[in-house]
Short mmCIF file of C-alpha atoms in Angstrom, two decimals:
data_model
loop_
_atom_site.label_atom_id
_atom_site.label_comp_id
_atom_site.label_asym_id
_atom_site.label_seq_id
_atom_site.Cartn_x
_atom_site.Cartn_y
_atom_site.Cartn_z
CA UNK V 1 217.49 33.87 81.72
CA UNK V 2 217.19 30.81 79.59
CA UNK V 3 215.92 30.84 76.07
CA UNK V 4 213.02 28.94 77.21
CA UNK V 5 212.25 31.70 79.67
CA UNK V 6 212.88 34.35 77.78
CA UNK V 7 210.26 33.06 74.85
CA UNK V 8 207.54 32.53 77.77
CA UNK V 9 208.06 36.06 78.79
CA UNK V 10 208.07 37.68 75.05
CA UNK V 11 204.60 35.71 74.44
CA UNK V 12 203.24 36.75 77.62
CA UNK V 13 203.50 40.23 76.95
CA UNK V 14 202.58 40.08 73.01
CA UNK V 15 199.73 38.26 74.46
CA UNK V 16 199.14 41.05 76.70
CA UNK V 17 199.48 43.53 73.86
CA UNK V 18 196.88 41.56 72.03
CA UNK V 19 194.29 41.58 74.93
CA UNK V 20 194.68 45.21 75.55
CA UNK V 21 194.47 46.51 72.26
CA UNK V 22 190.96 44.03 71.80
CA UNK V 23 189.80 45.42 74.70
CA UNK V 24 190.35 48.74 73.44
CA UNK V 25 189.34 48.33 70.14
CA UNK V 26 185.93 46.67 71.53
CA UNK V 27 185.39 49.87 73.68
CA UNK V 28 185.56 52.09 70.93
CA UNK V 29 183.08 50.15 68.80
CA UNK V 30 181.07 50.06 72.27
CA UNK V 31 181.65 53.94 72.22
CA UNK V 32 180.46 54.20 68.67
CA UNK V 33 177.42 51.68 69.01
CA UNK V 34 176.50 51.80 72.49
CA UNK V 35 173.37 49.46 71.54
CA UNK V 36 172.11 46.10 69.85
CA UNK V 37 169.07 45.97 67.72
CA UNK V 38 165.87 43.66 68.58
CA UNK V 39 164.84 40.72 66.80
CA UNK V 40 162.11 42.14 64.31
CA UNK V 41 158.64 42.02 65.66
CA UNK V 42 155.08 42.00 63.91
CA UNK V 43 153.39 44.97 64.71
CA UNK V 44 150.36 43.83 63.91
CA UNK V 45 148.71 47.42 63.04
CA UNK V 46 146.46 47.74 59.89
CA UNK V 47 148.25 50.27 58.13
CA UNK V 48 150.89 51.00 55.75
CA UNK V 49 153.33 53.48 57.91
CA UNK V 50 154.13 57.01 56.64
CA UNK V 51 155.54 58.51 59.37
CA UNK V 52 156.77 57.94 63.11
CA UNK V 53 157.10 59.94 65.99
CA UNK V 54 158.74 58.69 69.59
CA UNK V 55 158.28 60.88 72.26
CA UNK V 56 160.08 58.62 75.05
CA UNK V 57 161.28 55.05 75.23
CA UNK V 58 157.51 54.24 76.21
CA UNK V 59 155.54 56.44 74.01
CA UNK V 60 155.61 56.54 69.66
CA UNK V 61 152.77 57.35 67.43
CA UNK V 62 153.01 55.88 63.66
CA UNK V 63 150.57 57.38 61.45
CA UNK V 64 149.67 55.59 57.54
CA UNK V 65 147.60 54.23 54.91
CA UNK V 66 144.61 52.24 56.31
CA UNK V 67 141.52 50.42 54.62
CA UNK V 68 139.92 50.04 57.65
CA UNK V 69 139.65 53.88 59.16
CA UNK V 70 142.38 53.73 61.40
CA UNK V 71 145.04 55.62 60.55
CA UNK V 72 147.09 56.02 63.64
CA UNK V 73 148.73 53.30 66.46
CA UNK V 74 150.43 53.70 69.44
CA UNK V 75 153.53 52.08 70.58
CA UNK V 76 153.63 51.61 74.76
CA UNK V 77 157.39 50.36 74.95
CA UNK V 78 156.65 46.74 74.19
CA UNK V 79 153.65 46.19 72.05
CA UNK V 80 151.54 48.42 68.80
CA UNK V 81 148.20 48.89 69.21
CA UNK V 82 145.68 50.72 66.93
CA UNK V 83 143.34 53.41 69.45
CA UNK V 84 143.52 55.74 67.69
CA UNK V 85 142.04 57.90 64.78
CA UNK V 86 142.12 61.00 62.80
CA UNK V 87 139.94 60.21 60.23
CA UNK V 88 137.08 57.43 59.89
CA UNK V 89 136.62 57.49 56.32
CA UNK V 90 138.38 54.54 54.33
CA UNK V 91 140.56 54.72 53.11
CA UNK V 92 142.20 57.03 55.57
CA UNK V 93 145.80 58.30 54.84
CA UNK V 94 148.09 60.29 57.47
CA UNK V 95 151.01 61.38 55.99
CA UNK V 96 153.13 62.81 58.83
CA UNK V 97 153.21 62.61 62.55
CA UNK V 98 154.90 64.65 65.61
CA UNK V 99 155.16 64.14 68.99
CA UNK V 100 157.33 66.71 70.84
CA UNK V 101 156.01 65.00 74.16
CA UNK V 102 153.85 62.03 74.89
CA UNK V 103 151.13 64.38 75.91
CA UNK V 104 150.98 66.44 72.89
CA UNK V 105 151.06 65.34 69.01
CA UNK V 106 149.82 66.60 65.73
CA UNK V 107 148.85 64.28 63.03
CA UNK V 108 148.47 65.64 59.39
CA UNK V 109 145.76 64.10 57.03
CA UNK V 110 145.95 66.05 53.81
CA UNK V 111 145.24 69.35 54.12
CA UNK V 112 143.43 68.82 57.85
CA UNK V 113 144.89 67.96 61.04
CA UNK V 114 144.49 66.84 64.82
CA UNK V 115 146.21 67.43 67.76
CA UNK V 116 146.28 65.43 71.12
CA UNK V 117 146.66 66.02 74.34
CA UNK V 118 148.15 62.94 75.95
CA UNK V 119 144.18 61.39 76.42
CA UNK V 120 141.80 62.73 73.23
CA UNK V 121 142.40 63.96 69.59
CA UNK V 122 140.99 67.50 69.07
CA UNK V 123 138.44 68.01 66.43
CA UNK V 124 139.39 67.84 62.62
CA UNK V 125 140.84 71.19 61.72
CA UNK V 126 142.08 73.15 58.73
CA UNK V 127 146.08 72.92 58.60
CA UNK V 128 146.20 75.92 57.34
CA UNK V 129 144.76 75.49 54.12
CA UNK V 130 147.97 74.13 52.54
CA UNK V 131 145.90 71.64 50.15
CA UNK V 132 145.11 68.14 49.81
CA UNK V 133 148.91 67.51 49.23
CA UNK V 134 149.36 68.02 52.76
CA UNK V 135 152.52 65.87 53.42
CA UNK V 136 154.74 67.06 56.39
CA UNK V 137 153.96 68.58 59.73
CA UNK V 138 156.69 69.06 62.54
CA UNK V 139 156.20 70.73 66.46
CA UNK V 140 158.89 71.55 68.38
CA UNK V 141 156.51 72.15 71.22
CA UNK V 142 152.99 72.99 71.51
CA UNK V 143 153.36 76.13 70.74
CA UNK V 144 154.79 75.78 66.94
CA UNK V 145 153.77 73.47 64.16
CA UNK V 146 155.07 73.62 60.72
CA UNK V 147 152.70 71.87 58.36
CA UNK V 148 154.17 71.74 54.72
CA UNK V 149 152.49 70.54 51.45
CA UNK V 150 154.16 68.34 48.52
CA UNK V 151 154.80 71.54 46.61
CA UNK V 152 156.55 73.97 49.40
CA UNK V 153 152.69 75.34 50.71
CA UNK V 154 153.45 75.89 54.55
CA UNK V 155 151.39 77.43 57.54
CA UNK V 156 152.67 77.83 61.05
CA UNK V 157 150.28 77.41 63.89
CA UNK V 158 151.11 79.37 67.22
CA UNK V 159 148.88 76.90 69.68
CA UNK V 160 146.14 79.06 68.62
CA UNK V 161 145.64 79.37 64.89
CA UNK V 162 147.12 78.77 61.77
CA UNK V 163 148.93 81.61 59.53
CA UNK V 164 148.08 82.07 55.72
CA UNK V 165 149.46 79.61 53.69
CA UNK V 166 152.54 80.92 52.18
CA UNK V 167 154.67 79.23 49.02
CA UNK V 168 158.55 78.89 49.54
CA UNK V 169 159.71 76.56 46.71
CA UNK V 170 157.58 77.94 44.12
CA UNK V 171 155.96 74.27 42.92
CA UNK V 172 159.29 72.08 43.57
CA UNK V 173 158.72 69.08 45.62
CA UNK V 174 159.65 69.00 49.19
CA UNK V 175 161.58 65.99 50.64
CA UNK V 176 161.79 66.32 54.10
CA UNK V 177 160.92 68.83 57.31
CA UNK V 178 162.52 69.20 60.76
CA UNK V 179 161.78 72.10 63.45
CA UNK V 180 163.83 71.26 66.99
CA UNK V 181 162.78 74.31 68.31
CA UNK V 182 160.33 77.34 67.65
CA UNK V 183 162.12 79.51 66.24
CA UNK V 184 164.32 77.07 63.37
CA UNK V 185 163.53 74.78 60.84
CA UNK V 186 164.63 73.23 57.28
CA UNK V 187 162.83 71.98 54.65
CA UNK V 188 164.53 69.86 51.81
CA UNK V 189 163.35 69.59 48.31
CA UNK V 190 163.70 67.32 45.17
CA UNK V 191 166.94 69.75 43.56
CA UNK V 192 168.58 69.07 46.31
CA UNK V 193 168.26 72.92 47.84
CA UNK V 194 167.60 73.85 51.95
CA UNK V 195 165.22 75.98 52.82
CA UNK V 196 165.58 77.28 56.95
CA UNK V 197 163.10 79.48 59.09
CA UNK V 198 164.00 81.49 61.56
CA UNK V 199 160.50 82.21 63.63
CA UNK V 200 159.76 84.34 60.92
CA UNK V 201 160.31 84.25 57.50
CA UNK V 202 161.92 81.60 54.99
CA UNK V 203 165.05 81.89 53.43
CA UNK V 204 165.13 81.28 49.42
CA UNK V 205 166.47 77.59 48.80
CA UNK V 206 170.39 76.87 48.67
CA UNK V 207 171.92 73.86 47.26
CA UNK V 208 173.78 71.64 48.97
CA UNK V 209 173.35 68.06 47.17
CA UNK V 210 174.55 67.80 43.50
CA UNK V 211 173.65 64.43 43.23
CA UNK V 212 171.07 64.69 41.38
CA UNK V 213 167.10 65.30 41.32
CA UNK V 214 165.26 63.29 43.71
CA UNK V 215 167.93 62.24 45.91
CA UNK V 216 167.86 64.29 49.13
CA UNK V 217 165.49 62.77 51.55
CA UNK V 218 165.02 62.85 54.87
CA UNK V 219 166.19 65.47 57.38
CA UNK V 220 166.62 65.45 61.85
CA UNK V 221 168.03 68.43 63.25
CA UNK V 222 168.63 67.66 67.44
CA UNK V 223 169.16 71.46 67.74
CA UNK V 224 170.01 74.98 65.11
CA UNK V 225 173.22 73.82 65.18
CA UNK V 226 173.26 70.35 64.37
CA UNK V 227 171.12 68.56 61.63
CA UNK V 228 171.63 65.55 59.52
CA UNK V 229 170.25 64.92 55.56
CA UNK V 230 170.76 61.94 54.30
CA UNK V 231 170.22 60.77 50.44
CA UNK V 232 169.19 58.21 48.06
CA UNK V 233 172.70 57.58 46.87
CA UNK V 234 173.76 56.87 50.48
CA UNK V 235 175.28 60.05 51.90
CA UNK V 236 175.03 62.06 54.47
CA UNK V 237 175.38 65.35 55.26
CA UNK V 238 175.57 67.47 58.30
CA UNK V 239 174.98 71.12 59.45
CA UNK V 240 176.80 73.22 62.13
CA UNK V 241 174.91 76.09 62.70
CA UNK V 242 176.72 78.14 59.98
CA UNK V 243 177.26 75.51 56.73
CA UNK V 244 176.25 72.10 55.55
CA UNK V 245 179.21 69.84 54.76
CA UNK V 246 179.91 67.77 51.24
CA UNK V 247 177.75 65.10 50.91
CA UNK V 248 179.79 61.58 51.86
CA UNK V 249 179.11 58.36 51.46
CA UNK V 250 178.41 56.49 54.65
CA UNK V 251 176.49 53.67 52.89
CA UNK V 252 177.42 51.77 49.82
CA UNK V 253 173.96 49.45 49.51
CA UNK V 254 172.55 53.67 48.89
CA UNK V 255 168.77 54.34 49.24
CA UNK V 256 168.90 55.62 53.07
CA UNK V 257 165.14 55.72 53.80
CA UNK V 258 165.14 57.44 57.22
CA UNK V 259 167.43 59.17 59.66
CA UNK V 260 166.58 60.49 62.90
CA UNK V 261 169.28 62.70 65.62
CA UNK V 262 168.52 62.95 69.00
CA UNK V 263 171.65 65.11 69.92
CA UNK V 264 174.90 66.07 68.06
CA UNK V 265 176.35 62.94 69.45
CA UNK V 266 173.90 59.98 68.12
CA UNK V 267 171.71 59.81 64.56
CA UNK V 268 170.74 56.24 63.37
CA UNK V 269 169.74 56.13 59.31
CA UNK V 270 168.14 53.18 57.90
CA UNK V 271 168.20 51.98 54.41
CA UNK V 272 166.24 50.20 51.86
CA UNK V 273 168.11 46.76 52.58
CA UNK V 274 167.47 46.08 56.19
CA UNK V 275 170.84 47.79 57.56
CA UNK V 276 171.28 50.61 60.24
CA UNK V 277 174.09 52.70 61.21
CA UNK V 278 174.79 55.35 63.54
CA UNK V 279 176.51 58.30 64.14
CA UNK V 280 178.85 59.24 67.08
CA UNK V 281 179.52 62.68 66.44
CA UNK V 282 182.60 61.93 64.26
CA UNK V 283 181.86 59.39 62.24
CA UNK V 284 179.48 56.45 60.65
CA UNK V 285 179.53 53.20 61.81
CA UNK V 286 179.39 51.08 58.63
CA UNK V 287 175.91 49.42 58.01
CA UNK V 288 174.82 46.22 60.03
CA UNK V 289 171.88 44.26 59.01
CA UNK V 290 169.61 44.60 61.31
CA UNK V 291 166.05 43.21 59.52
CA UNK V 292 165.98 40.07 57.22
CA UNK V 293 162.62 41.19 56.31
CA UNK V 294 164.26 44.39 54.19
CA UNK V 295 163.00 47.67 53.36
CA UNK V 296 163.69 49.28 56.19
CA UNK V 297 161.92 52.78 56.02
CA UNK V 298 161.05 54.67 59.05
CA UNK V 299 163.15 55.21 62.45
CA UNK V 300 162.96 57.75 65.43
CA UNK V 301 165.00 58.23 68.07
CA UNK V 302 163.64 59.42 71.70
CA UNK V 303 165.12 62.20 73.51
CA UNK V 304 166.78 59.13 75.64
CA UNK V 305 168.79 57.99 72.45
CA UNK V 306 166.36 55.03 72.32
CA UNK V 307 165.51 54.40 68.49
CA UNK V 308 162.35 52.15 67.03
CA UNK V 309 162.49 51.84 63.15
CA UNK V 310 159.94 50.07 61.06
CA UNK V 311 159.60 47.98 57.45
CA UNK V 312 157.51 48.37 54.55
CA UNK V 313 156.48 44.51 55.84
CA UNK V 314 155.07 45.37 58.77
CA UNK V 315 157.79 44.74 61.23
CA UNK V 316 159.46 46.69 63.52
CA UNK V 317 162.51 46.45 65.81
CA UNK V 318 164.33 49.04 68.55
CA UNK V 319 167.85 49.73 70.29
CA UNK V 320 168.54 47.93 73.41
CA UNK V 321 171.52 49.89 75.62
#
């Protein structure tokens, strides 16, 4: 073989080397991703969003702040569109939404809520007589709802009433809420402490963040065996089943906003900069910019790993397999 031959055979197969190792290295991100992100959209809803709920990649309900006495929209898979309404005072606030299926919610307005039934909101009710500072509700299915004030005041409702209201934090402010089923849920507070239920009582609260006093946010447990907390100091931490892990940092621009599981194997968190990341099972992607428009503070992800995530501007964008 002539030198001239033998460099033409040593660059084919580095180049070969090179093409298979980009092509693995781009199916691993693919792996990781497995999604783009939309251009952000105007919504278009009157209201400030507080919470979101997607049931399915055609059905979310966002529930906020709204001057004009509509405190709820509905998202159809393409467009928002304000129908509906829990309360017609104005200002009307809901704080918290949940959506197990698209033909059952619960929306939480204080210390009253409304349920619906895939067509028509029942009747104003009492949730339980947790207070005005009504702030979380979560249903696993129609037959459990958590509804949780500010302050750790929480009733349970069966499908048929409400318990008593009971205290579990004792006047320390509660952070975040999660039930995936009916018979387990945690509650987060501002110390940084979990609080779980087992279909019956709650357990006293345990800490798991030192990070400091108001940074444990949001919580989205997929299953009792599998949750995700994220803080403002951009961690995350997860649960097994058994223990919560050390809190790591998985975003260096901090303030995640929002993070939302929709089994073991995917969880997207947003942040207060316009980035999202995700979560494989293994690891964190690193954050990607995803909204110009910033502030990104609300995401949910449908049982069919589709997620839609909104701003504090009014826009919104979702994940596109």
């Amino acid at each position: 073989m002539t030198v001239r031959n033998a460099r033409a055979v040593l660059f084919l197969m580095l180049l070969a080397t090179f093409v298979l190792s980009s092509c693995g290295m781009s199916s691993s991100v693919a792996s990781r991703a497995g999604y783009a992100w939309s251009r952000p959209a105007k919504s278009g809803i009157p209201l400030s969003p507080n919470s979101l709920s997607c049931a399915s990649q055609r059905f979310c309900l966002v529930g906020g702040l709204s001057d004009w006495g509509h405190d709820l929209a509905t998202y159809n898979g393409n467009s928002w569109s304000v129908s509906l309404t829990v309360n017609t005072n104005s200002p009307s606030s809901v704080m918290s939404v949940s959506c197990p299926s698209p033909s059952y919610c619960a929306a939480l307005n204080g210390a009253r809520v409304r349920t619906y039934n895939g067509e028509s909101w029942s009747p104003l009710q009492s949730a339980g007589n947790i207070g005005n500072e009504g702030r979380y509700i979560s249903c696993p299915a129609r037959t459990l709802c958590v509804a949780m004030s500010l302050y750790g005041v929480v009733s349970v409702y069966n499908g048929v009433s409400w318990t008593k209201p009971d205290s579990i934090d004792h006047g320390i402010l509660v952070t975040g809420l999660s039930c995936p089923v009916t018979q387990f849920c945690v509650a987060l507070n501002s110390h940084g402490d979990v609080i779980t239920y087992n279909g019956k009582s709650w357990s006293a609260p345990k800490l798991i963040d030192t990070r400091g006093r108001f940074a444990l946010n949001p919580i989205s447990c997929s299953s009792p065996t599998f949750c995700v907390a994220v803080d403002a100091h951009g961690n995350a931490l997860s649960y097994n089943g058994t223990s919560w892990s050390a809190p790591k940092l998985v975003d260096p621009h901090g303030a995640l906003n929002a993070v939302s599981c929709s089994s073991p194997t995917f969880c997207v968190a947003v942040d207060g900069h316009g980035n999202a990341l995700s979560y494989n099972g293994k690891s964190w992607s690193a954050p990607k910019l995803v909204d110009t428009h910033r502030a990104l503070y609300l995401v949910s992800c449908a049982p069919s790993s589709q997620c839609v995530a909104m701003d504090v501007h009014g826009y919104w964008i979702k994940t596109e397999k």
